[in-house]
Tab-separated table of C-alpha atoms and ligand atoms in Angstrom:
chain	number	residue	atom	x	y	z
F	1	UNK	CA	11.530	21.959	26.945
F	2	UNK	CA	8.320	23.869	26.520
F	3	UNK	CA	7.760	25.132	23.023
F	4	UNK	CA	4.852	26.156	20.859
F	5	UNK	CA	4.582	24.549	17.453
F	6	UNK	CA	4.472	26.911	14.505
F	7	UNK	CA	1.098	25.589	13.437
F	8	UNK	CA	-0.269	26.744	16.787
F	9	UNK	CA	1.395	30.148	16.496
F	10	UNK	CA	-0.627	30.766	13.351
F	11	UNK	CA	-3.811	30.790	15.410
F	12	UNK	CA	-4.804	34.478	15.737
F	13	UNK	CA	-5.671	33.968	19.410
F	14	UNK	CA	-1.979	33.535	20.141
F	15	UNK	CA	-1.115	37.102	19.199
F	16	UNK	CA	0.374	39.096	22.067
F	17	UNK	CA	1.731	36.062	23.914
F	18	UNK	CA	5.300	35.364	24.923
F	19	UNK	CA	6.360	32.215	23.113
F	20	UNK	CA	9.245	29.806	22.712
F	21	UNK	CA	9.634	28.408	19.239
F	22	UNK	CA	12.154	25.861	17.982
F	23	UNK	CA	12.940	24.746	14.497
F	24	UNK	CA	15.306	24.827	11.557
F	25	UNK	CA	16.360	27.996	9.796
F	26	UNK	CA	15.224	28.129	6.196
F	27	UNK	CA	16.711	31.541	5.363
F	28	UNK	CA	18.150	34.606	7.020
F	29	UNK	CA	18.218	38.023	5.432
F	30	UNK	CA	18.111	41.662	6.440
F	31	UNK	CA	20.408	44.586	7.140
F	32	UNK	CA	22.412	46.009	10.013
F	33	UNK	CA	19.296	47.256	11.788
F	34	UNK	CA	17.056	44.255	11.518
F	35	UNK	CA	17.406	40.621	10.512
F	36	UNK	CA	14.653	38.215	9.487
F	37	UNK	CA	14.811	34.482	9.962
F	38	UNK	CA	12.307	32.160	8.286
F	39	UNK	CA	11.888	29.276	10.690
F	40	UNK	CA	10.195	25.938	10.075
F	41	UNK	CA	9.553	23.148	12.560
F	42	UNK	CA	7.771	20.623	10.364
F	43	UNK	CA	4.365	21.146	11.937
F	44	UNK	CA	3.169	23.049	8.858
F	45	UNK	CA	4.369	24.071	5.425
F	46	UNK	CA	4.335	27.654	6.688
F	47	UNK	CA	7.393	29.292	8.194
F	48	UNK	CA	7.245	31.687	11.089
F	49	UNK	CA	9.187	34.911	10.640
F	50	UNK	CA	11.573	35.733	13.472
F	51	UNK	CA	12.426	39.422	13.688
F	52	UNK	CA	15.804	40.209	15.238
F	53	UNK	CA	16.251	43.837	16.254
F	54	UNK	CA	19.995	44.329	15.852
F	55	UNK	CA	20.020	46.741	18.792
F	56	UNK	CA	19.591	43.570	20.907
F	57	UNK	CA	21.884	41.149	19.060
F	58	UNK	CA	25.461	41.145	17.816
F	59	UNK	CA	26.561	40.022	14.360
F	60	UNK	CA	28.852	37.575	16.099
F	61	UNK	CA	25.964	35.928	17.970
F	62	UNK	CA	23.966	35.545	14.760
F	63	UNK	CA	26.839	34.135	12.718
F	64	UNK	CA	25.858	30.481	13.260
F	65	UNK	CA	22.209	31.247	12.423
F	66	UNK	CA	22.532	29.916	8.883
F	67	UNK	CA	20.295	27.876	6.612
F	68	UNK	CA	19.793	24.414	8.128
F	69	UNK	CA	20.853	25.318	11.673
F	70	UNK	CA	18.466	24.608	14.533
F	71	UNK	CA	17.512	27.353	16.946
F	72	UNK	CA	15.413	28.097	19.980
F	73	UNK	CA	13.826	31.549	19.980
F	74	UNK	CA	11.901	33.301	22.704
F	75	UNK	CA	9.930	36.457	22.087
F	76	UNK	CA	6.542	37.994	21.622
F	77	UNK	CA	4.133	36.942	18.900
F	78	UNK	CA	2.904	40.080	17.149
F	79	UNK	CA	0.868	40.902	14.088
F	80	UNK	CA	3.045	41.232	11.034
F	81	UNK	CA	3.288	44.306	8.838
F	82	UNK	CA	5.103	42.354	6.160
F	83	UNK	CA	3.538	40.622	3.207
F	84	UNK	CA	2.921	36.869	3.159
F	85	UNK	CA	2.404	36.282	6.858
F	86	UNK	CA	-0.082	37.294	9.504
F	87	UNK	CA	2.191	37.138	12.517
F	88	UNK	CA	5.839	37.054	13.480
F	89	UNK	CA	7.988	36.658	16.557
F	90	UNK	CA	9.839	39.694	17.908
F	91	UNK	CA	12.812	37.898	19.364
F	92	UNK	CA	14.171	38.495	22.857
F	93	UNK	CA	16.681	35.684	22.611
F	94	UNK	CA	17.965	33.224	20.054
F	95	UNK	CA	19.990	30.173	20.956
F	96	UNK	CA	21.636	28.010	18.324
F	97	UNK	CA	20.982	24.370	19.177
F	98	UNK	CA	22.981	23.002	16.269
F	99	UNK	CA	24.889	24.802	13.541
F	100	UNK	CA	24.935	23.707	9.886
F	101	UNK	CA	28.141	24.550	8.075
F	102	UNK	CA	27.140	26.550	4.976
F	103	UNK	CA	30.045	24.970	3.083
F	104	UNK	CA	28.642	21.474	3.435
F	105	UNK	CA	24.890	21.691	4.157
F	106	UNK	CA	23.405	20.555	0.841
F	107	UNK	CA	20.050	22.319	1.021
F	108	UNK	CA	21.327	25.858	0.612
F	109	UNK	CA	19.339	27.170	-2.250
F	110	UNK	CA	15.820	26.370	-3.240
F	111	UNK	CA	14.822	24.496	-6.350
F	112	UNK	CA	16.854	21.303	-6.127
F	113	UNK	CA	15.693	18.638	-8.550
F	114	UNK	CA	13.700	15.714	-7.173
F	115	UNK	CA	16.408	13.425	-8.569
F	116	UNK	CA	19.091	15.190	-6.562
F	117	UNK	CA	16.925	15.106	-3.450
F	118	UNK	CA	16.604	11.325	-3.779
F	119	UNK	CA	20.377	11.135	-3.321
F	120	UNK	CA	20.048	12.955	-0.019
F	121	UNK	CA	16.884	11.239	1.175
F	122	UNK	CA	18.149	11.564	4.752
F	123	UNK	CA	17.781	15.351	4.531
F	124	UNK	CA	14.989	15.810	2.043
F	125	UNK	CA	12.227	15.808	4.710
F	126	UNK	CA	13.615	19.256	5.549
F	127	UNK	CA	12.414	20.613	2.232
F	128	UNK	CA	8.958	22.074	1.726
F	129	UNK	CA	8.098	19.443	-0.851
F	130	UNK	CA	8.957	16.406	1.231
F	131	UNK	CA	7.605	17.710	4.484
F	132	UNK	CA	4.325	18.371	2.650
F	133	UNK	CA	4.293	14.912	1.072
F	134	UNK	CA	5.102	13.212	4.368
F	135	UNK	CA	2.382	15.068	6.239
F	136	UNK	CA	-0.153	14.129	3.548
F	137	UNK	CA	1.069	10.538	3.711
F	138	UNK	CA	0.584	10.491	7.470
F	139	UNK	CA	-2.895	12.015	7.202
F	140	UNK	CA	-3.881	9.414	4.611
F	141	UNK	CA	-2.657	6.585	6.832
F	142	UNK	CA	-4.814	7.933	9.626
F	143	UNK	CA	-7.808	8.323	7.289
F	144	UNK	CA	-7.474	4.679	6.281
F	145	UNK	CA	-7.689	3.451	9.848
F	146	UNK	CA	-10.526	5.883	10.539
F	147	UNK	CA	-12.543	4.680	7.551
F	148	UNK	CA	-12.333	1.012	8.477
F	149	UNK	CA	-12.752	1.666	12.157
F	150	UNK	CA	-15.952	3.615	11.518
F	151	UNK	CA	-17.267	0.643	9.550
F	152	UNK	CA	-16.429	-1.905	12.213
F	153	UNK	CA	-13.595	-3.651	10.393
F	154	UNK	CA	-11.034	-5.484	12.507
F	155	UNK	CA	-7.434	-4.455	11.875
F	156	UNK	CA	-5.660	-7.778	11.313
F	157	UNK	CA	-1.878	-8.060	11.483
F	158	UNK	CA	-0.711	-10.558	8.916
F	159	UNK	CA	2.834	-11.942	8.929
F	160	UNK	CA	5.687	-10.371	7.008
F	161	UNK	CA	7.678	-13.588	6.894
F	162	UNK	CA	5.882	-16.328	5.051
F	163	UNK	CA	6.574	-19.903	4.052
F	164	UNK	CA	3.984	-20.068	1.283
F	165	UNK	CA	5.494	-19.550	-2.131
F	166	UNK	CA	2.174	-19.339	-3.907
F	167	UNK	CA	0.883	-15.925	-2.961
F	168	UNK	CA	1.457	-15.372	-6.618
F	169	UNK	CA	1.492	-11.595	-6.651
F	170	UNK	CA	5.158	-11.204	-7.475
F	171	UNK	CA	8.712	-12.409	-7.041
F	172	UNK	CA	9.787	-12.785	-3.425
F	173	UNK	CA	12.784	-11.849	-1.300
F	174	UNK	CA	14.191	-14.878	0.456
F	175	UNK	CA	14.649	-14.765	4.209
F	176	UNK	CA	17.449	-16.903	5.563
F	177	UNK	CA	20.043	-17.088	8.293
F	178	UNK	CA	22.122	-19.655	6.424
F	179	UNK	CA	25.725	-18.703	5.710
F	180	UNK	CA	25.585	-17.965	2.005
F	181	UNK	CA	29.296	-18.672	1.693
F	182	UNK	CA	28.957	-22.063	3.272
F	183	UNK	CA	25.552	-23.481	2.503
F	184	UNK	CA	24.541	-26.791	4.058
F	185	UNK	CA	23.689	-29.297	1.341
F	186	UNK	CA	21.497	-32.348	1.237
F	187	UNK	CA	22.740	-35.617	-0.224
F	188	UNK	CA	21.452	-34.721	-3.683
F	189	UNK	CA	23.343	-31.408	-3.652
F	190	UNK	CA	20.454	-29.020	-2.953
F	191	UNK	CA	20.468	-26.394	-0.228
F	192	UNK	CA	19.406	-28.014	3.049
F	193	UNK	CA	16.705	-25.656	4.273
F	194	UNK	CA	15.971	-27.919	7.218
F	195	UNK	CA	19.091	-26.325	8.694
F	196	UNK	CA	17.685	-22.834	8.123
F	197	UNK	CA	16.102	-20.707	10.834
F	198	UNK	CA	12.528	-21.819	10.202
F	199	UNK	CA	13.451	-25.277	9.020
F	200	UNK	CA	12.164	-24.495	5.539
F	201	UNK	CA	12.475	-21.832	2.857
F	202	UNK	CA	10.847	-18.543	3.821
F	203	UNK	CA	10.405	-15.169	2.172
F	204	UNK	CA	9.030	-11.693	2.765
F	205	UNK	CA	5.347	-11.439	2.017
F	206	UNK	CA	4.048	-9.994	-1.255
F	207	UNK	CA	0.500	-9.692	0.110
F	208	UNK	CA	-1.419	-10.371	3.296
F	209	UNK	CA	-4.486	-11.546	1.429
F	210	UNK	CA	-4.421	-15.255	2.118
F	211	UNK	CA	-4.138	-14.715	5.862
F	212	UNK	CA	-6.633	-11.874	5.462
F	213	UNK	CA	-9.150	-14.425	4.180
F	214	UNK	CA	-8.586	-16.490	7.313
F	215	UNK	CA	-9.438	-13.413	9.356
F	216	UNK	CA	-12.465	-12.441	7.273
F	217	UNK	CA	-13.980	-15.903	7.478
F	218	UNK	CA	-13.965	-15.613	11.261
F	219	UNK	CA	-14.286	-11.925	12.068
F	220	UNK	CA	-16.536	-10.974	9.162
F	221	UNK	CA	-14.664	-7.926	7.942
F	222	UNK	CA	-10.957	-7.274	8.353
F	223	UNK	CA	-8.300	-5.080	6.837
F	224	UNK	CA	-4.550	-5.233	6.827
F	225	UNK	CA	-2.247	-2.250	6.485
F	226	UNK	CA	1.394	-3.147	6.391
F	227	UNK	CA	4.550	-3.415	4.321
F	228	UNK	CA	4.806	-5.799	1.402
F	229	UNK	CA	7.841	-6.721	-0.646
F	230	UNK	CA	8.274	-7.557	-4.286
F	231	UNK	CA	11.557	-8.558	-5.823
F	232	UNK	CA	10.497	-7.580	-9.321
F	233	UNK	CA	12.997	-5.756	-11.420
F	234	UNK	CA	10.477	-3.122	-12.449
F	235	UNK	CA	12.091	0.249	-12.776
F	236	UNK	CA	8.949	2.288	-13.250
F	237	UNK	CA	7.667	5.419	-11.543
F	238	UNK	CA	4.870	3.252	-10.029
F	239	UNK	CA	6.771	0.318	-8.519
F	240	UNK	CA	8.720	-0.033	-5.297
F	241	UNK	CA	10.413	-3.130	-3.912
F	242	UNK	CA	8.995	-2.331	-0.483
F	243	UNK	CA	5.598	-0.697	-0.317
F	244	UNK	CA	2.631	-0.504	1.996
F	245	UNK	CA	-0.597	-2.180	1.147
F	246	UNK	CA	-4.111	-1.956	2.513
F	247	UNK	CA	-6.123	-5.123	2.057
F	248	UNK	CA	-9.723	-5.316	3.243
F	249	UNK	CA	-11.363	-8.723	3.086
F	250	UNK	CA	-15.070	-9.155	3.777
F	251	UNK	CA	-17.294	-12.171	4.235
F	252	UNK	CA	-20.774	-12.233	2.639
F	253	UNK	CA	-19.516	-9.746	0.034
F	254	UNK	CA	-19.854	-10.179	-3.700
F	255	UNK	CA	-17.872	-8.300	-6.315
F	256	UNK	CA	-20.422	-5.465	-6.465
F	257	UNK	CA	-20.172	-4.916	-2.720
F	258	UNK	CA	-16.426	-5.007	-3.170
F	259	UNK	CA	-16.466	-2.297	-5.848
F	260	UNK	CA	-18.728	-0.136	-3.751
F	261	UNK	CA	-16.393	-0.452	-0.792
F	262	UNK	CA	-13.367	0.373	-2.937
F	263	UNK	CA	-15.001	3.466	-4.394
F	264	UNK	CA	-16.237	4.728	-1.014
F	265	UNK	CA	-12.853	4.037	0.477
F	266	UNK	CA	-10.708	5.996	-1.965
F	267	UNK	CA	-13.186	8.862	-2.033
F	268	UNK	CA	-13.158	9.001	1.758
F	269	UNK	CA	-9.357	9.123	1.871
F	270	UNK	CA	-9.112	11.815	-0.782
F	271	UNK	CA	-11.775	13.911	0.944
F	272	UNK	CA	-9.975	13.520	4.230
F	273	UNK	CA	-6.766	14.830	2.688
F	274	UNK	CA	-8.554	17.724	0.984
F	275	UNK	CA	-10.067	18.660	4.307
F	276	UNK	CA	-7.042	18.207	6.554
F	277	UNK	CA	-4.060	18.917	4.313
F	278	UNK	CA	-5.199	22.022	2.495
F	279	UNK	CA	-1.964	23.999	2.893
F	280	UNK	CA	0.220	21.103	1.842
F	281	UNK	CA	-1.913	20.128	-1.141
F	282	UNK	CA	-2.116	23.731	-2.292
F	283	UNK	CA	1.643	24.033	-2.028
F	284	UNK	CA	2.210	20.860	-4.041
F	285	UNK	CA	-0.338	21.979	-6.618
F	286	UNK	CA	1.420	25.289	-7.016
F	287	UNK	CA	4.834	23.642	-7.321
F	288	UNK	CA	4.139	20.604	-9.443
F	289	UNK	CA	0.626	20.213	-10.684
F	290	UNK	CA	-1.784	23.124	-11.130
F	291	UNK	CA	-4.670	20.749	-11.860
F	292	UNK	CA	-4.180	18.724	-8.698
F	293	UNK	CA	-7.089	20.005	-6.621
F	294	UNK	CA	-9.471	19.841	-9.569
F	295	UNK	CA	-8.421	16.280	-10.256
F	296	UNK	CA	-8.945	15.253	-6.624
F	297	UNK	CA	-12.374	16.848	-6.484
F	298	UNK	CA	-13.237	15.318	-9.796
F	299	UNK	CA	-12.628	11.878	-8.349
F	300	UNK	CA	-14.629	12.528	-5.199
F	301	UNK	CA	-17.545	14.087	-7.113
F	302	UNK	CA	-17.943	11.534	-9.881
F	303	UNK	CA	-19.109	7.976	-9.944
F	304	UNK	CA	-16.487	5.603	-11.203
F	305	UNK	CA	-17.224	3.979	-14.550
F	306	UNK	CA	-17.731	0.236	-14.324
F	307	UNK	CA	-16.981	-1.867	-17.337
F	308	UNK	CA	-15.898	-5.374	-18.112
F	309	UNK	CA	-12.494	-6.276	-19.468
F	310	UNK	CA	-14.168	-7.437	-22.673
F	311	UNK	CA	-15.832	-4.042	-23.180
F	312	UNK	CA	-12.562	-2.300	-22.324
F	313	UNK	CA	-10.581	-4.278	-24.869
F	314	UNK	CA	-13.203	-3.477	-27.506
F	315	UNK	CA	-12.855	0.252	-26.823
F	316	UNK	CA	-9.077	0.019	-27.010
F	317	UNK	CA	-9.183	-1.960	-30.255
F	318	UNK	CA	-11.555	0.556	-31.812
F	319	UNK	CA	-9.581	3.570	-30.576
F	320	UNK	CA	-7.314	3.607	-33.607
F	321	UNK	CA	-4.383	4.185	-31.265
F	322	UNK	CA	-0.967	2.639	-31.703
F	323	UNK	CA	0.019	1.268	-28.304
F	324	UNK	CA	3.481	0.049	-27.451
F	325	UNK	CA	1.963	-3.248	-26.247
F	326	UNK	CA	-0.661	-4.778	-28.551
F	327	UNK	CA	-4.262	-5.111	-27.345
F	328	UNK	CA	-6.312	-8.233	-27.906
F	329	UNK	CA	-8.749	-10.242	-25.827
F	330	UNK	CA	-6.568	-12.158	-23.386
F	331	UNK	CA	-3.763	-9.625	-23.142
F	332	UNK	CA	-2.752	-8.332	-19.714
F	333	UNK	CA	-3.516	-4.631	-20.004
F	334	UNK	CA	-0.587	-2.285	-19.530
F	335	UNK	CA	-0.555	1.068	-17.847
F	336	UNK	CA	-0.746	2.811	-21.258
F	337	UNK	CA	-4.045	1.013	-21.972
F	338	UNK	CA	-5.472	1.705	-18.549
F	339	UNK	CA	-4.572	5.364	-18.796
F	340	UNK	CA	-6.086	5.666	-22.249
F	341	UNK	CA	-9.424	4.429	-20.952
F	342	UNK	CA	-9.338	6.647	-17.888
F	343	UNK	CA	-7.781	9.825	-19.221
F	344	UNK	CA	-8.826	9.907	-22.868
F	345	UNK	CA	-11.922	7.818	-23.264
F	346	UNK	CA	-14.013	8.108	-20.102
F	347	UNK	CA	-12.154	10.934	-18.356
F	348	UNK	CA	-13.168	9.310	-15.082
F	349	UNK	CA	-11.807	6.613	-12.798
F	350	UNK	CA	-12.716	3.193	-14.112
F	351	UNK	CA	-13.419	-0.071	-12.336
F	352	UNK	CA	-12.679	-2.877	-14.741
F	353	UNK	CA	-14.117	-6.300	-14.028
F	354	UNK	CA	-14.330	-9.852	-15.291
F	355	UNK	CA	-10.856	-10.528	-16.591
F	356	UNK	CA	-9.734	-13.621	-18.522
F	357	UNK	CA	-8.873	-16.234	-15.914
F	358	UNK	CA	-5.438	-16.814	-17.459
F	359	UNK	CA	-4.142	-13.387	-16.470
F	360	UNK	CA	-5.459	-13.383	-12.913
F	361	UNK	CA	-4.690	-15.176	-9.688
F	362	UNK	CA	-5.951	-18.666	-8.837
F	363	UNK	CA	-8.234	-17.540	-6.014
F	364	UNK	CA	-10.573	-15.364	-8.099
F	365	UNK	CA	-14.124	-16.635	-8.490
F	366	UNK	CA	-14.835	-18.174	-11.859
F	367	UNK	CA	-17.753	-16.702	-13.806
F	368	UNK	CA	-20.456	-18.841	-15.391
F	369	UNK	CA	-18.821	-18.414	-18.811
F	370	UNK	CA	-15.876	-20.485	-17.570
F	371	UNK	CA	-13.436	-18.029	-19.206
F	372	UNK	CA	-13.476	-14.984	-16.977
F	373	UNK	CA	-13.098	-14.351	-13.262
F	374	UNK	CA	-14.721	-11.832	-10.922
F	375	UNK	CA	-11.718	-9.594	-10.582
F	376	UNK	CA	-11.962	-5.849	-10.312
F	377	UNK	CA	-9.196	-3.292	-10.782
F	378	UNK	CA	-9.661	0.396	-10.045
F	379	UNK	CA	-7.867	2.514	-12.631
F	380	UNK	CA	-6.941	6.118	-11.945
F	381	UNK	CA	-5.765	9.044	-14.025
F	382	UNK	CA	-1.966	9.424	-14.091
F	383	UNK	CA	-1.482	6.195	-12.105
F	384	UNK	CA	-3.247	3.389	-13.918
F	385	UNK	CA	-4.012	0.557	-11.512
F	386	UNK	CA	-4.436	1.766	-7.956
F	387	UNK	CA	-6.498	-1.145	-6.614
F	388	UNK	CA	-6.622	-4.811	-7.542
F	389	UNK	CA	-9.233	-7.091	-6.061
F	390	UNK	CA	-11.826	-9.776	-6.603
F	391	UNK	CA	-14.559	-11.932	-5.261
F	392	UNK	CA	-12.832	-15.104	-4.098
F	393	UNK	CA	-13.598	-18.631	-5.192
F	394	UNK	CA	-15.515	-20.001	-2.217
F	395	UNK	CA	-16.158	-23.462	-3.640
F	396	UNK	CA	-13.611	-26.032	-2.515
F	397	UNK	CA	-13.682	-28.184	-5.641
F	398	UNK	CA	-13.519	-25.299	-8.080
F	399	UNK	CA	-10.662	-23.722	-6.141
F	400	UNK	CA	-8.755	-26.991	-6.082
F	401	UNK	CA	-9.313	-27.423	-9.817
F	402	UNK	CA	-7.840	-23.969	-10.504
F	403	UNK	CA	-4.881	-24.684	-8.272
F	404	UNK	CA	-4.126	-27.877	-10.145
F	405	UNK	CA	-4.707	-26.251	-13.525
F	406	UNK	CA	-2.220	-23.525	-12.686
F	407	UNK	CA	0.335	-25.928	-11.115
F	408	UNK	CA	0.413	-23.977	-7.889
F	409	UNK	CA	2.504	-25.611	-5.194
F	410	UNK	CA	-0.180	-26.305	-2.636
F	411	UNK	CA	1.605	-28.556	-0.212
F	412	UNK	CA	1.820	-25.816	2.398
F	413	UNK	CA	-1.618	-24.415	1.661
F	414	UNK	CA	-3.860	-26.821	3.586
F	415	UNK	CA	-4.727	-24.033	6.013
F	416	UNK	CA	-6.018	-21.834	3.200
F	417	UNK	CA	-8.134	-24.622	1.757
F	418	UNK	CA	-9.611	-25.247	5.192
F	419	UNK	CA	-11.576	-21.982	4.878
F	420	UNK	CA	-13.448	-23.671	2.004
F	421	UNK	CA	-13.782	-26.982	3.818
F	422	UNK	CA	-15.314	-25.622	6.989
F	423	UNK	CA	-18.185	-23.157	6.732
F	424	UNK	CA	-17.151	-21.576	3.470
F	425	UNK	CA	-18.828	-18.251	2.615
F	426	UNK	CA	-18.860	-15.904	-0.339
F	427	UNK	CA	-16.249	-13.232	0.282
F	428	UNK	CA	-14.321	-10.558	-1.529
F	429	UNK	CA	-11.503	-8.117	-0.990
F	430	UNK	CA	-8.910	-5.928	-2.629
F	431	UNK	CA	-5.454	-4.455	-2.273
F	432	UNK	CA	-4.660	-0.788	-2.491
F	433	UNK	CA	-1.040	0.217	-2.915
F	434	UNK	CA	-0.669	2.965	-0.338
F	435	UNK	CA	2.058	4.811	-2.236
F	436	UNK	CA	-0.081	4.905	-5.381
F	437	UNK	CA	-2.767	6.663	-3.364
F	438	UNK	CA	-0.197	9.078	-1.935
F	439	UNK	CA	1.097	9.684	-5.470
F	440	UNK	CA	-2.356	10.566	-6.643
F	441	UNK	CA	-3.188	12.843	-3.742
F	442	UNK	CA	0.126	14.715	-3.763
F	443	UNK	CA	0.376	15.067	-7.535
F	444	UNK	CA	3.935	13.742	-7.466
F	445	UNK	CA	4.935	11.702	-10.493
F	446	UNK	CA	7.506	9.254	-9.120
F	447	UNK	CA	6.640	6.751	-6.408
F	448	UNK	CA	10.157	7.171	-4.986
F	449	UNK	CA	9.101	10.628	-3.873
F	450	UNK	CA	6.128	9.628	-1.733
F	451	UNK	CA	7.835	7.215	0.690
F	452	UNK	CA	10.499	8.489	3.065
F	453	UNK	CA	13.175	5.958	2.152
F	454	UNK	CA	12.411	4.178	-1.124
F	455	UNK	CA	13.657	0.677	-1.863
F	456	UNK	CA	14.052	-0.057	-5.563
F	457	UNK	CA	16.388	-2.317	-7.554
F	458	UNK	CA	19.963	-1.318	-6.699
F	459	UNK	CA	18.870	1.123	-4.048
F	460	UNK	CA	18.583	0.419	-0.341
F	461	UNK	CA	20.372	3.534	0.905
F	462	UNK	CA	19.440	5.176	4.211
D	1	ATP	P1	0.916	-3.678	-11.342
D	1	ATP	O1	0.257	-4.356	-12.485
D	1	ATP	O2	0.774	-2.202	-11.339
D	1	ATP	O3	2.320	-4.151	-11.116
D	1	ATP	P2	-0.178	-5.702	-9.663
D	1	ATP	O4	-1.207	-6.239	-10.559
D	1	ATP	O5	1.100	-6.427	-9.477
D	1	ATP	O6	0.111	-4.167	-10.042
D	1	ATP	P3	-1.522	-6.407	-7.201
D	1	ATP	O7	-0.705	-7.608	-7.012
D	1	ATP	O8	-2.962	-6.529	-7.539
D	1	ATP	O9	-0.832	-5.408	-8.225
D	1	ATP	O10	-1.351	-5.487	-5.884
D	1	ATP	C1	-2.386	-4.656	-5.374
D	1	ATP	C2	-2.014	-3.189	-5.453
D	1	ATP	O11	-0.718	-2.947	-4.920
D	1	ATP	C3	-1.929	-2.636	-6.847
D	1	ATP	O12	-3.192	-2.266	-7.315
D	1	ATP	C4	-1.037	-1.435	-6.686
D	1	ATP	O13	-1.786	-0.332	-6.176
D	1	ATP	C5	-0.088	-1.877	-5.617
D	1	ATP	N1	1.207	-2.330	-6.106
D	1	ATP	C6	1.497	-3.488	-6.724
D	1	ATP	N2	2.801	-3.616	-6.975
D	1	ATP	C7	3.381	-2.499	-6.477
D	1	ATP	C8	4.728	-2.046	-6.392
D	1	ATP	N3	5.759	-2.782	-6.860
D	1	ATP	N4	4.958	-0.845	-5.807
D	1	ATP	C9	3.944	-0.122	-5.302
D	1	ATP	N5	2.659	-0.493	-5.338
D	1	ATP	C10	2.368	-1.668	-5.918
D	2	MN	MN1	2.928	-5.949	-10.308
């Protein structure tokens, strides 16, 4: 079927042509002389207006042309006299491809709440809001690959099923084919995982970093971009149980190089969206967040503040603020603390570095002080932590000491330690939660609204 997408119809050069356009009816209105259909096909936030001269059509034929129905229209693209659009289609024919019973189609009127739309996530991409968010999401995914490709990074596919239980980033979802109602047991009464599919316990990955390090210490610079899973019971607007993560890992990089890469990277992605998703971002700004475009430009135009954890804690302690979670040196900073620094104190994105070793993962490089590690988190307005990363401990003995100190089960980790046994190099990397970036760029406030089908505790619908 030959059709022209609505985004192409909006090109002024198309005016005067005979076109075929297909899409879903957003609204129909008019009188007995002329009817107007607002049609959308998902290629743009903009609808095309279909003008139906009632001398050519019967009421009966137009009856199934209701909100939500799908139609195929042929006609001439002409300049529009009406307000709010530059062109419209003067229809010669309209064929209903699929009707949508007005009694049961749930997206009749505009202005449904985001909460309600989550309950009909199978249909919400048909709304302006979600089609805009999903186009921005897609553009950002492309920008990510473009950025790393332009810099010569190798896209490394790390496994989703893993047998290492020490990734350490969060609680894991078990993967098993055992019959849960009839578990095989060993002599001492434990579950006999040797009878399981992989012959041992396995789980969905919480991060591709450890395998990413294997790639980086061979290919020089790699990135991953794939789904990750965390079985944490965190019901916050910033946590999903299944989310996408981007994890670059680079050999011969120290933590400063790492910060520079992170800053360039997020700025590049935001600029890409500003450039390629103008209509969608403007729509979202108008609907949800009038300061959105300013905030995005603010991030791309300003240098991120860099400060150590110790300096950050001092600022928080001296702020005179009452936080829900107390602040002291050694405390794991909460989103309220991060947002205070970013939104109230500096009014700029912040890269915080050199955290107490106790609150960070075993693989972070120990500083000379013996107390802090070369971690770096990028903190954003409205979001808090958007990136977490570090320079990695490249020294075999120091890494082993940390592993023992933290009682990390290392029996399956010989392959990771081998990177430090054979030709070890300084290297660094970070993880960016893709949905947190999409949240920031779209101005949405709940992470459930920036992924097509969110998975959260007690919700795996659709
Ligand atoms: P947080 O403290 O916000 O839970 P984290 O310290 O667990 O984050 P990391 O393990 O460093 O995060 O993961 C790297 C990045 O992945 C984070 O900076 C964040 O952008 C994102 N991220 C982490 N957990 C989630 C989640 N449950 N849902 C969506 N994104 C997440
Ligand atoms: Mn977390």
